[in-house]
Amino acid sequence: MTFLIAMTIGIATGAIRSIFSIVMVSAMLLLGGVVMIALGTSFGVMDLLMALIGYQVGLINCLILAMVVTSRRPA
């Protein structure tokens, strides 16, 4: 579930097309995960890695979709 939520966040952030927002959301995911690990919740290191990987997959999906849409557009 963490992977799917992070992937959805990655798709939404990629649709904005702002490098600043992409970097800041990634930093917020990392900071939130580190804080949850430090507080000793049930959120572990593997959950943090899955969230970061899901975020990157969402960004890649958005990039691929943008490439497909622009290549299918008639000139």
PDB file of C-alpha atoms in Angstrom:
ATOM      1  CA  MET A   1       0.000   0.000   0.000  1.00  0.00           C
ATOM      2  CA  THR A   2       2.899   2.331   0.752  1.00  0.00           C
ATOM      3  CA  PHE A   3       4.254   1.720  -2.726  1.00  0.00           C
ATOM      4  CA  LEU A   4       0.942   2.561  -4.419  1.00  0.00           C
ATOM      5  CA  ILE A   5       0.416   5.741  -2.394  1.00  0.00           C
ATOM      6  CA  ALA A   6       3.959   6.920  -3.123  1.00  0.00           C
ATOM      7  CA  MET A   7       3.530   6.064  -6.811  1.00  0.00           C
ATOM      8  CA  THR A   8       0.338   8.120  -6.944  1.00  0.00           C
ATOM      9  CA  ILE A   9       2.139  11.041  -5.299  1.00  0.00           C
ATOM     10  CA  GLY A  10       4.911  10.683  -7.897  1.00  0.00           C
ATOM     11  CA  ILE A  11       2.426  10.784 -10.767  1.00  0.00           C
ATOM     12  CA  ALA A  12       0.689  13.847  -9.334  1.00  0.00           C
ATOM     13  CA  THR A  13       3.984  15.625  -8.721  1.00  0.00           C
ATOM     14  CA  GLY A  14       5.290  14.761 -12.184  1.00  0.00           C
ATOM     15  CA  ALA A  15       2.159  16.213 -13.744  1.00  0.00           C
ATOM     16  CA  ILE A  16       3.001  19.578 -12.185  1.00  0.00           C
ATOM     17  CA  ARG A  17       6.283  19.631 -14.173  1.00  0.00           C
ATOM     18  CA  SER A  18       8.174  21.646 -11.579  1.00  0.00           C
ATOM     19  CA  ILE A  19      11.645  20.493 -10.556  1.00  0.00           C
ATOM     20  CA  PHE A  20      11.282  22.338  -7.249  1.00  0.00           C
ATOM     21  CA  SER A  21       8.104  20.445  -6.350  1.00  0.00           C
ATOM     22  CA  ILE A  22       9.623  17.106  -7.361  1.00  0.00           C
ATOM     23  CA  VAL A  23      12.672  17.676  -5.151  1.00  0.00           C
ATOM     24  CA  MET A  24      10.654  19.023  -2.216  1.00  0.00           C
ATOM     25  CA  VAL A  25       8.169  16.116  -2.215  1.00  0.00           C
ATOM     26  CA  SER A  26      11.056  13.664  -2.344  1.00  0.00           C
ATOM     27  CA  ALA A  27      12.728  15.423   0.582  1.00  0.00           C
ATOM     28  CA  MET A  28       9.456  15.408   2.537  1.00  0.00           C
ATOM     29  CA  LEU A  29       9.052  11.661   1.958  1.00  0.00           C
ATOM     30  CA  LEU A  30      12.597  11.059   3.138  1.00  0.00           C
ATOM     31  CA  LEU A  31      12.306  13.332   6.170  1.00  0.00           C
ATOM     32  CA  GLY A  32       8.944  11.876   7.174  1.00  0.00           C
ATOM     33  CA  GLY A  33      10.290   8.341   6.916  1.00  0.00           C
ATOM     34  CA  VAL A  34      13.399   9.145   8.946  1.00  0.00           C
ATOM     35  CA  VAL A  35      11.288  10.794  11.658  1.00  0.00           C
ATOM     36  CA  MET A  36       8.962   7.792  11.821  1.00  0.00           C
ATOM     37  CA  ILE A  37      11.920   5.423  12.062  1.00  0.00           C
ATOM     38  CA  ALA A  38      13.514   7.557  14.805  1.00  0.00           C
ATOM     39  CA  LEU A  39      10.264   7.630  16.824  1.00  0.00           C
ATOM     40  CA  GLY A  40      10.156   3.851  16.805  1.00  0.00           C
ATOM     41  CA  THR A  41       6.861   3.359  15.023  1.00  0.00           C
ATOM     42  CA  SER A  42       6.088   0.261  12.986  1.00  0.00           C
ATOM     43  CA  PHE A  43       7.414   2.078   9.892  1.00  0.00           C
ATOM     44  CA  GLY A  44      10.743   0.449   8.999  1.00  0.00           C
ATOM     45  CA  VAL A  45      13.643   1.100   6.680  1.00  0.00           C
ATOM     46  CA  MET A  46      12.206  -1.204   4.029  1.00  0.00           C
ATOM     47  CA  ASP A  47       8.945   0.753   4.097  1.00  0.00           C
ATOM     48  CA  LEU A  48      10.916   3.957   3.554  1.00  0.00           C
ATOM     49  CA  LEU A  49      12.786   2.431   0.629  1.00  0.00           C
ATOM     50  CA  MET A  50       9.541   1.130  -0.880  1.00  0.00           C
ATOM     51  CA  ALA A  51       8.004   4.603  -0.582  1.00  0.00           C
ATOM     52  CA  LEU A  52      10.980   6.240  -2.286  1.00  0.00           C
ATOM     53  CA  ILE A  53      11.052   3.601  -5.027  1.00  0.00           C
ATOM     54  CA  GLY A  54       7.289   3.998  -5.533  1.00  0.00           C
ATOM     55  CA  TYR A  55       7.719   7.754  -5.855  1.00  0.00           C
ATOM     56  CA  GLN A  56      10.402   7.298  -8.504  1.00  0.00           C
ATOM     57  CA  VAL A  57       8.259   4.778 -10.406  1.00  0.00           C
ATOM     58  CA  GLY A  58       5.404   7.291 -10.415  1.00  0.00           C
ATOM     59  CA  LEU A  59       7.690   9.970 -11.843  1.00  0.00           C
ATOM     60  CA  ILE A  60       8.947   7.567 -14.508  1.00  0.00           C
ATOM     61  CA  ASN A  61       5.355   6.609 -15.411  1.00  0.00           C
ATOM     62  CA  CYS A  62       4.461  10.273 -15.820  1.00  0.00           C
ATOM     63  CA  LEU A  63       7.532  10.833 -18.030  1.00  0.00           C
ATOM     64  CA  ILE A  64       6.727   7.835 -20.224  1.00  0.00           C
ATOM     65  CA  LEU A  65       3.114   8.950 -20.571  1.00  0.00           C
ATOM     66  CA  ALA A  66       4.218  12.459 -21.587  1.00  0.00           C
ATOM     67  CA  MET A  67       6.576  11.003 -24.193  1.00  0.00           C
ATOM     68  CA  VAL A  68       3.858   8.753 -25.633  1.00  0.00           C
ATOM     69  CA  VAL A  69       1.314  11.562 -25.816  1.00  0.00           C
ATOM     70  CA  THR A  70       3.711  13.963 -27.560  1.00  0.00           C
ATOM     71  CA  SER A  71       4.879  11.334 -30.051  1.00  0.00           C
ATOM     72  CA  ARG A  72       1.283  10.439 -31.067  1.00  0.00           C
ATOM     73  CA  ARG A  73       0.266  14.029 -31.691  1.00  0.00           C
ATOM     74  CA  PRO A  74      -0.166  14.736 -35.399  1.00  0.00           C
ATOM     75  CA  ALA A  75       2.151  17.396 -36.801  1.00  0.00           C
TER      76      ALA A  75
END
